[in-house]
XYZ file of C-alpha atoms in Angstrom:
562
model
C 0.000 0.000 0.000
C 0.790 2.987 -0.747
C 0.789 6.718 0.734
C -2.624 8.860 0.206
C -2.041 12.283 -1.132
C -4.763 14.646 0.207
C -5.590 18.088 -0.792
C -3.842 21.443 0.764
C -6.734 22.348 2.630
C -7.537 18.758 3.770
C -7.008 17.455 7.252
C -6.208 13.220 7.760
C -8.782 12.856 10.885
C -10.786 14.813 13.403
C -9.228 14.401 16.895
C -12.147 14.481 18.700
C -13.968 11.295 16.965
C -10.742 9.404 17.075
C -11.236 5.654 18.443
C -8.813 4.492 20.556
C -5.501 2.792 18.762
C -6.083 -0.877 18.252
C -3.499 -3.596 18.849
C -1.907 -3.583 15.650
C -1.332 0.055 16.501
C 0.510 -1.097 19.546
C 3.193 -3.247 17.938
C 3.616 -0.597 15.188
C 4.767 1.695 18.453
C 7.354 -1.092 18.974
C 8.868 -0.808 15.631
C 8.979 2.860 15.946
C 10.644 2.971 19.705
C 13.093 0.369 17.793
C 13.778 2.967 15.436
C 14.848 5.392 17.559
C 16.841 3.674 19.944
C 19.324 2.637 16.594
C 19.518 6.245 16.207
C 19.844 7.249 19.801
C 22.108 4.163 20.768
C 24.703 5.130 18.097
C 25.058 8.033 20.214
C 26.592 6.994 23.399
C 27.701 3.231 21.754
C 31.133 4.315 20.055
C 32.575 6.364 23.760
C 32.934 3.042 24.913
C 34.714 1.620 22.064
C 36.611 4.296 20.478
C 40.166 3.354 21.990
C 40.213 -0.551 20.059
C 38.770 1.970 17.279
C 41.753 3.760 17.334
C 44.381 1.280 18.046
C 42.748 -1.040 15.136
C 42.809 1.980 12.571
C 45.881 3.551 14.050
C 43.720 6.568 13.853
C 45.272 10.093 15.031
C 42.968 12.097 18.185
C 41.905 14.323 15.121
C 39.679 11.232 13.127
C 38.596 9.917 16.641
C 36.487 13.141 16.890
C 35.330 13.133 13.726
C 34.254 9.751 14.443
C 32.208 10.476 17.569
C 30.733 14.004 16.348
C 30.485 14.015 12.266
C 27.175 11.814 13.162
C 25.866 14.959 16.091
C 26.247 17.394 13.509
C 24.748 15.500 10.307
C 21.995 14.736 12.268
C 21.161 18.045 13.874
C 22.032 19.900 10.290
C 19.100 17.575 8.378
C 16.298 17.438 10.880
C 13.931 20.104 9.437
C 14.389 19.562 6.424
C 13.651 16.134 6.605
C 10.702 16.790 8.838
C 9.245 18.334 5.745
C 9.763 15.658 3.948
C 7.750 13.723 6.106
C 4.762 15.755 5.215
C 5.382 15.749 1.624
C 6.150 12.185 1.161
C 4.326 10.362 3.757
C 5.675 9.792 6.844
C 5.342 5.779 6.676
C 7.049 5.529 3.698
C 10.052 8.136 4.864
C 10.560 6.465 8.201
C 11.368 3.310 6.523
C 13.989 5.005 4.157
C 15.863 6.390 6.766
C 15.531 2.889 8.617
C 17.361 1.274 5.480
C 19.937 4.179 4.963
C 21.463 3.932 8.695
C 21.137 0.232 8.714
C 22.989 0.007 5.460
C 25.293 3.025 6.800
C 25.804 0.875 9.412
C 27.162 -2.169 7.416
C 29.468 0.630 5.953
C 31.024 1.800 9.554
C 31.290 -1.957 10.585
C 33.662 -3.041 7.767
C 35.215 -0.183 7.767
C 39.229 -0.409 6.730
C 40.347 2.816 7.394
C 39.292 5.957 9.425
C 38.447 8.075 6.731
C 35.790 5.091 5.318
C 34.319 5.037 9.009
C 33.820 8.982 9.230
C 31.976 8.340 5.873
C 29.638 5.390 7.030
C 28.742 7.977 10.616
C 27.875 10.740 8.194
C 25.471 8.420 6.461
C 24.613 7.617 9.536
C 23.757 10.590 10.520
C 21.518 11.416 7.178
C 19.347 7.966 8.202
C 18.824 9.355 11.717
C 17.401 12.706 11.218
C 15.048 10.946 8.601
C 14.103 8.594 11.678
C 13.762 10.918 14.533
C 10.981 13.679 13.182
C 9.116 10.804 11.319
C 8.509 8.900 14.065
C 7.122 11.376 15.632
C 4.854 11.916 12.911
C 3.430 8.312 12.780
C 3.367 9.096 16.382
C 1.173 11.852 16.148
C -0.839 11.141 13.541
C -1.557 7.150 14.682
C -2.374 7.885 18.480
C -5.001 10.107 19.859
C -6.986 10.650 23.165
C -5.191 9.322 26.264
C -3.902 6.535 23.882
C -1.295 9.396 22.447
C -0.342 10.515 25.611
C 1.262 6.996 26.584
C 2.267 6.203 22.996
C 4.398 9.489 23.199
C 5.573 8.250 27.153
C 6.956 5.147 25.496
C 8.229 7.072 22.292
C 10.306 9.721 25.496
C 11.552 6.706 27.498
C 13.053 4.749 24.954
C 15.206 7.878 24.161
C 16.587 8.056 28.172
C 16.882 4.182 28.331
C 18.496 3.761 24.513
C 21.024 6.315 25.711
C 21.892 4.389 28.702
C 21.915 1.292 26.923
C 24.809 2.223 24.339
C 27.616 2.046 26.960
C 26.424 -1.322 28.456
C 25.965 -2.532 24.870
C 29.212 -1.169 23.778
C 31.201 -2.052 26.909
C 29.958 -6.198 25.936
C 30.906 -6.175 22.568
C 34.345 -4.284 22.997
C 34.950 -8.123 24.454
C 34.360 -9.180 21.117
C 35.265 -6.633 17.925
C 34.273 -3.024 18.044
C 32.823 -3.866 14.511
C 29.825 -5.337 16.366
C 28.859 -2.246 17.765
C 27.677 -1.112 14.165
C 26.867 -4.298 12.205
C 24.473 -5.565 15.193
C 22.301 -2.577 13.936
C 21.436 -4.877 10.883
C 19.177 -7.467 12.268
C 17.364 -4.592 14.053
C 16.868 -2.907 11.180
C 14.797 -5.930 9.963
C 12.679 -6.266 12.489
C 11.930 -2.049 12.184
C 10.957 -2.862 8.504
C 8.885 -5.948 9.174
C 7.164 -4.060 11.919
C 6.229 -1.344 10.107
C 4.987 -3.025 6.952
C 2.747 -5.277 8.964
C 1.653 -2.829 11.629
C 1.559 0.665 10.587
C -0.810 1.787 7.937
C 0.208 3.930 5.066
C 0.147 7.914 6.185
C -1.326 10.257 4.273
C 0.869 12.935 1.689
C 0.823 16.677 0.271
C 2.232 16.760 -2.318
C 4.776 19.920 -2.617
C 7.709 21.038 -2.837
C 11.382 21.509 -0.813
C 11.970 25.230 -0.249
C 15.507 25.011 -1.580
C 16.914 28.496 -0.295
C 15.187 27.433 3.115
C 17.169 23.554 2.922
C 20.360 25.494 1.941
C 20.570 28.047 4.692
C 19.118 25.772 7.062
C 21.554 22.830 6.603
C 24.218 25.399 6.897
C 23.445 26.725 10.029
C 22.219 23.849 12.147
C 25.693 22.163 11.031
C 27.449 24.901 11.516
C 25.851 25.812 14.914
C 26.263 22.164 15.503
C 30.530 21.924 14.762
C 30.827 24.829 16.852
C 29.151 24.313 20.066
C 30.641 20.727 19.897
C 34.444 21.736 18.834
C 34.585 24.944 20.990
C 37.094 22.979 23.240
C 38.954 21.107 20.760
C 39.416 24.136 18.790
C 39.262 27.098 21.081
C 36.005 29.452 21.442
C 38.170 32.332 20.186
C 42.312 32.016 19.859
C 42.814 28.518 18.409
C 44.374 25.269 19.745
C 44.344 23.729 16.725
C 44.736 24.416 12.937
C 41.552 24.172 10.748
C 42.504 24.900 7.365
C 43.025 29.018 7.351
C 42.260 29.522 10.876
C 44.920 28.701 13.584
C 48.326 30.306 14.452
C 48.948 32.557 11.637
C 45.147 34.247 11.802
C 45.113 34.011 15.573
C 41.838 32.777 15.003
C 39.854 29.850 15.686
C 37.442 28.187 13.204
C 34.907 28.182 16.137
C 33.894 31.772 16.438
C 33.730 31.882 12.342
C 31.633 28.597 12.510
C 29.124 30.494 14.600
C 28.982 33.828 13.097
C 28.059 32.246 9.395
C 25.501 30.390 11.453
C 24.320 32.978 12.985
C 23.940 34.157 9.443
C 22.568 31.429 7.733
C 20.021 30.983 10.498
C 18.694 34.281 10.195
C 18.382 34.403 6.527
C 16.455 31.140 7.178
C 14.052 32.746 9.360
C 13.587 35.527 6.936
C 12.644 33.380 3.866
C 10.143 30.967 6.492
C 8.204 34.051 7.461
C 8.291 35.241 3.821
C 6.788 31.454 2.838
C 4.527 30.990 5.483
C 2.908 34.511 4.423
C 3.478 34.287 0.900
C 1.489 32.123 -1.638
C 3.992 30.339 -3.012
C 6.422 27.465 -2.195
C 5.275 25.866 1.254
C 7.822 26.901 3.707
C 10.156 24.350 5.340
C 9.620 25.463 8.833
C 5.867 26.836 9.097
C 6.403 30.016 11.572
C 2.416 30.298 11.854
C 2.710 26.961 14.390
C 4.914 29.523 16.789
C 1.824 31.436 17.085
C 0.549 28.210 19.305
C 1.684 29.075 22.754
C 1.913 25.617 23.335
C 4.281 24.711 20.986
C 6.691 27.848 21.066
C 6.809 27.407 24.866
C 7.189 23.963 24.912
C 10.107 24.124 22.174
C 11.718 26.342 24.469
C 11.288 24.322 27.450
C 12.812 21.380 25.624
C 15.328 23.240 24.350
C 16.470 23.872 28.383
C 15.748 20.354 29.499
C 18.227 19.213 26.718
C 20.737 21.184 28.076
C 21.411 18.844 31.048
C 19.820 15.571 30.094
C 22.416 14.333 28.257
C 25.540 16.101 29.300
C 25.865 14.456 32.155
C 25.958 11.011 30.457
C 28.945 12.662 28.094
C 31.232 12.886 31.381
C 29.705 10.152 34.153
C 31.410 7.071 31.776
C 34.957 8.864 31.758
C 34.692 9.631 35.239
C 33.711 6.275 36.244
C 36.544 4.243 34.236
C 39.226 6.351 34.947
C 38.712 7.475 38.096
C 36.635 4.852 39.761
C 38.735 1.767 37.281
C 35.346 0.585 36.230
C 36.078 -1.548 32.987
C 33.853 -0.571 30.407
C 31.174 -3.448 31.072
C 30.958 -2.558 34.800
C 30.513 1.204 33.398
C 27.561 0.639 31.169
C 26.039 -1.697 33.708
C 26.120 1.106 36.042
C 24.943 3.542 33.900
C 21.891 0.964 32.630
C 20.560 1.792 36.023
C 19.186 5.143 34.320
C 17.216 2.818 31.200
C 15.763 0.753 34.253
C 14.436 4.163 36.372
C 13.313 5.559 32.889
C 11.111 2.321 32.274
C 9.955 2.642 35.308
C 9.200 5.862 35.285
C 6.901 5.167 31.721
C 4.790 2.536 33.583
C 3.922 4.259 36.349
C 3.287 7.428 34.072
C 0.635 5.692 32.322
C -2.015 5.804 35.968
C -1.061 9.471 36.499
C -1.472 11.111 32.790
C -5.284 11.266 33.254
C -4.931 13.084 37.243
C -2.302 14.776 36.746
C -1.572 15.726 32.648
C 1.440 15.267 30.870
C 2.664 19.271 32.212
C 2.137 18.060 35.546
C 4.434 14.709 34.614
C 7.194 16.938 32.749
C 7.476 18.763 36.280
C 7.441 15.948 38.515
C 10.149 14.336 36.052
C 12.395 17.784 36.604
C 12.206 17.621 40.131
C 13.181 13.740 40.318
C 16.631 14.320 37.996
C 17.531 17.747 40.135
C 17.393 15.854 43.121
C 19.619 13.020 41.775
C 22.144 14.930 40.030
C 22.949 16.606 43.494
C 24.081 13.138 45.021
C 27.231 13.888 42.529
C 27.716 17.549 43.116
C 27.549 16.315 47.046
C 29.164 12.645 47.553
C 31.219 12.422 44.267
C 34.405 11.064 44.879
C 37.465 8.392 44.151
C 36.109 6.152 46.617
C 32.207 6.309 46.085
C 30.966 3.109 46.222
C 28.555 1.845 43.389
C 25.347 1.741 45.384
C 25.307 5.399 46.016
C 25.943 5.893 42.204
C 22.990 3.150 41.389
C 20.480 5.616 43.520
C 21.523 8.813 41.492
C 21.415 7.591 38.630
C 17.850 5.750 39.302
C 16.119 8.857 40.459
C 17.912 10.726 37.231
C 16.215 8.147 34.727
C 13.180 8.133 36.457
C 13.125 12.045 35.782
C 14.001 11.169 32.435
C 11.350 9.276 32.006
C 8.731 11.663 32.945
C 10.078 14.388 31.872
C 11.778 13.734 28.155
C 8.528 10.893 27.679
C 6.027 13.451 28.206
C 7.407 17.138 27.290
C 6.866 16.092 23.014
C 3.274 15.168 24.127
C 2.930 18.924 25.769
C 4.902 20.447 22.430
C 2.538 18.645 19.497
C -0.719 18.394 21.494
C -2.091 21.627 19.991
C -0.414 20.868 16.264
C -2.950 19.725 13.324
C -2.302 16.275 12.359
C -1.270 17.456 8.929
C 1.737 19.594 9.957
C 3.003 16.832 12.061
C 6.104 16.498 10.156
C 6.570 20.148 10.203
C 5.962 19.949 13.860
C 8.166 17.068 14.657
C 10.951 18.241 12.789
C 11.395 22.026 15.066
C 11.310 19.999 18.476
C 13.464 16.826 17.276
C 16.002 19.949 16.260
C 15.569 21.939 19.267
C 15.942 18.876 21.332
C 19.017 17.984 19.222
C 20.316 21.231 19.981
C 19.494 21.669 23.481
C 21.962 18.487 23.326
C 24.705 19.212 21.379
C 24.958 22.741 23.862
C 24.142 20.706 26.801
C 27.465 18.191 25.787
C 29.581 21.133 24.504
C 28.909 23.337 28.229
C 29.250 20.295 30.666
C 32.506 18.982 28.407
C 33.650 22.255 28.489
C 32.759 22.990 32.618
C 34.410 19.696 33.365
C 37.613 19.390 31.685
C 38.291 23.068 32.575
C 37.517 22.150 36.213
C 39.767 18.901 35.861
C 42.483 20.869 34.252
C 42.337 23.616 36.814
C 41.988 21.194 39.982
C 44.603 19.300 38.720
C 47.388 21.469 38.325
C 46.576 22.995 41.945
C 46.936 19.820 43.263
C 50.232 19.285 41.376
C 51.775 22.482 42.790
C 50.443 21.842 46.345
C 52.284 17.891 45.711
C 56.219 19.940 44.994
C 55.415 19.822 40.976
C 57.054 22.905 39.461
C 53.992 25.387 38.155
C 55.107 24.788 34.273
C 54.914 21.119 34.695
C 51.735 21.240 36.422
C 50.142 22.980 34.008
C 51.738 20.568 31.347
C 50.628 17.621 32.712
C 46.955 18.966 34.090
C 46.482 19.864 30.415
C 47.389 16.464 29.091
C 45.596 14.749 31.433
C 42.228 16.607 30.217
C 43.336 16.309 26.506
C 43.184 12.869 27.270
C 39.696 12.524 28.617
C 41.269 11.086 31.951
C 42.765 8.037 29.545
C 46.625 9.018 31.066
C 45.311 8.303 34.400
C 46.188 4.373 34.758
C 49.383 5.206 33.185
C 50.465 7.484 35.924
C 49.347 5.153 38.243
C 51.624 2.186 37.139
C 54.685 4.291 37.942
C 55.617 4.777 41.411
C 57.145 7.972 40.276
C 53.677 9.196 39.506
C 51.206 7.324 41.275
C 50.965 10.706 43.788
C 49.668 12.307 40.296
C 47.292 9.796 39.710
C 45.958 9.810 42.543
C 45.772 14.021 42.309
C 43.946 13.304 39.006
C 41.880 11.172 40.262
C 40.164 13.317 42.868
C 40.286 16.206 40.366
C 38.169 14.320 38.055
C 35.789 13.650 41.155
C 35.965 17.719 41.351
C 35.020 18.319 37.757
C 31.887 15.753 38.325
C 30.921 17.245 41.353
C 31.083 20.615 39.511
C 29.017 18.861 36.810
C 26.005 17.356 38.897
C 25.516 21.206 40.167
C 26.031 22.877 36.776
C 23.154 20.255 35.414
C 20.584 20.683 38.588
C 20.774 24.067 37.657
C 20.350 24.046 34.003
C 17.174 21.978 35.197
C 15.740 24.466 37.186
C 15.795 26.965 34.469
C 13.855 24.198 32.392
C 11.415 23.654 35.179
C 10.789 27.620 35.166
C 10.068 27.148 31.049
C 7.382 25.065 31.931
C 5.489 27.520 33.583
C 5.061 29.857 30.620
C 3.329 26.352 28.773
C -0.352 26.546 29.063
C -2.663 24.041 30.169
C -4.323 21.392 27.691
C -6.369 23.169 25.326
C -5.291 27.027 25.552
C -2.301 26.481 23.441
C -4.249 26.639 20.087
C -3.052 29.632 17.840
C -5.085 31.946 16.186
C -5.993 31.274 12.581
C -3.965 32.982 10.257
C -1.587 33.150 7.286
C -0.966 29.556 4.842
C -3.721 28.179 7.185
C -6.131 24.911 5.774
C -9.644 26.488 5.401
C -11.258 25.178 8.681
C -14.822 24.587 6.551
C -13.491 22.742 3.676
C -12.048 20.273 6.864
C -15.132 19.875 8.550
C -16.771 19.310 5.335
C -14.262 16.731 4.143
C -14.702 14.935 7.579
C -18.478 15.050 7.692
C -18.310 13.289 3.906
C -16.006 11.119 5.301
C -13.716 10.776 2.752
C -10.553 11.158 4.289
C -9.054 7.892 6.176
C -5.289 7.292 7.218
């Protein structure tokens, strides 16, 4: 079967005679979650087995990087235009596309013979998950209504906190094996997606239309752009450089970083220009609809996600390093420990499902806030060399259970005012504002903690008899190194003083961390409070708008079925 097209002014189903999903519906959701936990998995999967990476493809510090962050920035640099897509071609049809692009990426990255080949294979990566991400959220939105939606999009918010969890435990098993595994096991997942969807999901409707190039171009360009820069800033230097990038380093005195951003500054606003030019105009459909801002809802709740991304995920960037090389976790132990946040965000999802109808999915996005900023605390308070694991276990539980309230339910909050035929639009601005709240989230707490190892560290040094210069040599190669010099020092009893000095300055930097993150989620609880309740988000009727009586006509004939 294939997609429907529908008229401009048509609408695929009246949300207030929807009938509640049916089982088939159900295991559809399953393929979906699926779905995005490839995308989200391939996240957090190669921190744990980047070093046999590198010593297999003798790769320099330079392609390790690119390894880990060429698939951040592809991904955040495609999401809206894809969402788009997902309107224009159906979002069934698109989410099963992307499936087969990042499983066949995948095959790419796992047979892999050099480092440049794998960079390659994460870029393509990268392309098949931000054609994933918005259009699940489409087949989300436009399968599920009623309180049926509401725990479709719980499940659809959990799998996102536990998937991220999951990619260190994952990757910590099959580093036992070959660090291959970690990409071609996404094959035999990528079946069952496809076989899932075909049997479960029911074609989605299309409108036919067409790509606002200009808006693609300067859109692309700025996301990535935005993207390099917030995640480079410390490998590059947020204004003199560190490193050479092409023209910019030592002879410009210059960084690449605070170029990157001012172009996408640039692009970004020339991108906002031509959407509010479309969205008025009468001509090609604009990529990024700015009349959906004008629901409070959704403009609110974009910003609120935006926020809670900040410190959702940075903290998972740094707990791993902290926990190997300061704790001497091996990487299994590590992602078992940090699994503990996929088992309080399950948790979290099934007991969300009794509260939704008492308490609303605001009222579960709050109660989710409050439930990571008091967990996140434990490490600003107890962090140290010697914590033992069960202290750790309780943190982390109480962070995933906020993750599962929280992330599960705040897309429910953002799209419950949106029509059902600008889901794709829709989906695509909070999958990127989400993505960016993110990448800023990784790029401040990566920042905030090697600075505060760096610093800690060569105070320590000085305080041990360590000349200043060499302090500050060896602090600064210590935090270049992610903590990885650490066990070195310690096997020589000419530095194991210094190990142990780095040691409890990495404790420092987490400490530093867990309070920079409760904070960052008490600005996020604050955004919630400008959201409005259920049913006062809805926007004023205006500008490329569908005619609200051809609708209701086309849904009293009864013509239009998903």
């Amino acid at each position: 079967m294939s997609e429907k097209a529908v008229p401009e002014n048509a609408v695929p189903e009246n949300p207030a005679r929807a009938s509640p999903a049916d089982r088939r519906a159900w295991w559809g959701l399953v393929a979906i979650s699926l779905g995005v936990s490839l995308v989200v998995v391939d996240f957090t999967i190669v921190n744990v087995v980047m070093p046999p990476i590198i010593d297999d493809l003798e790769l320099s510090a330079f392609g390790a990087q690119w390894i880990q962050e060429s698939y951040a920035i592809v991904l955040a640099a495609l999401l809206l235009v894809m969402g788009r897509l997902s309107d224009i071609l159906g979002a069934r049809r698109l989410f099963m596309v992307g499936t087969v692009v990042f499983g066949l990426a995948s095959v790419a990255a796992a047979v892999s013979p050099t480092g440049e080949l794998l960079i390659a294979g994460r870029i393509a990566q990268g392309v098949g998950g931000a054609i994933v991400m918005p259009t699940s959220l489409a087949l989300l939105n436009l399968t599920f209504r009623g309180p049926d939606r509401g725990k479709a999009f719980a499940v659809w918010g959990s799998t996102i906190g536990a998937a991220a969890a999951v990619g260190p435990l994952l990757g910590g098993r099959l580093a036992d094996y070959s660090w291959r595994w970690a990409f071609g096991i996404n094959i035999a997942v990528v079946v069952l997606i496809l076989v899932g969807v075909m049997r479960f999901l029911r074609p989605s409707l299309r409108r036919p239309g067409r790509i606002d190039a200009g808006g693609a171009v300067a859109s692309v360009l700025g996301l990535g752009l935005l993207a390099f820069a917030l995640i480079e800033g410390r490998n590059y230097g947020w204004w003199e450089p560190r490193k050479d990038f092409g023209p910019f380093g030592d002879g410009t005195g210059l960084s690449v970083v605070p170029v990157s951003l001012i172009v996408a500054v640039v692009c970004l606003a020339l991108f906002l220009f031509l959407q509010v030019r479309r969205t008025r105009g009468n001509g090609t459909a604009p990529l990024m609809d700015t009349s959906l801002f004008a629901i409070k809802s959704f403009s609110t709740g974009n910003l609120a996600t935006l926020v809670i991304a900040l410190a959702e995920f940075g903290m998972l960037a740094v707990l791993p390093l902290w926990l190997q090389y300061a704790l001497g976790y091996s990487p299994l132990r590590t992602g078992l420990l940090v699994f503990v946040v996929a088992v309080g965000s399950f948790f979290a999802s099934g007991a969300s499902f009794g509260m939704a109808e008492r308490i609303g999915p605001l009222g579960l996005v709050r109660i989710g806030l409050a439930l990571e900023a008091a967990g996140l605390p434990v490490f600003g308070l107890l962090a140290d060399r010697d914590s033992q694991w069960w202290v750790i276990a309780i943190a982390l539980f109480l962070y995933g259970m906020g993750v599962g309230f929280a992330t599960a339910r705040i897309t429910d909050v953002v799209l419950a005012d949106v029509p059902p035929w600008q889901a794709g639009q829709g989906s695509g601005i909070q999958s990127a504002a989400r993505q960016l709240g993110s990448a800023l989230g990784i790029a401040v707490l990566t920042s905030t903690f090697f600075t505060a190892l760096a610093s800690d560290l060569s105070h320590r040094l000085v305080r041990l008899g360590t000349p200043g210069a060499t302090a500050d040599q060896l602090s600064s190669a210590v935090s270049d190194s992610a903590g990885a010099m650490i066990s070195g020092l310690g096997n020589d009893p000419r530095t194991a003083s210094a190990a142990d000095a780095a040691r409890d300055a990495m404790s420092h930097a987490v400490r530093i961390s867990g309070w920079t993150c409760a904070a960052l989620l008490v600005l996020g609880m604050l955004a919630t409070f400008l959201v409005p309740r259920p049913g006062q988000g809805t926007r004023q009727r205006g500008g490329r708008q569908p005619a609200e009586a051809a609708s209701n006509a086309a849904i009293d004939a009864g013509r239009l079925h998903t």
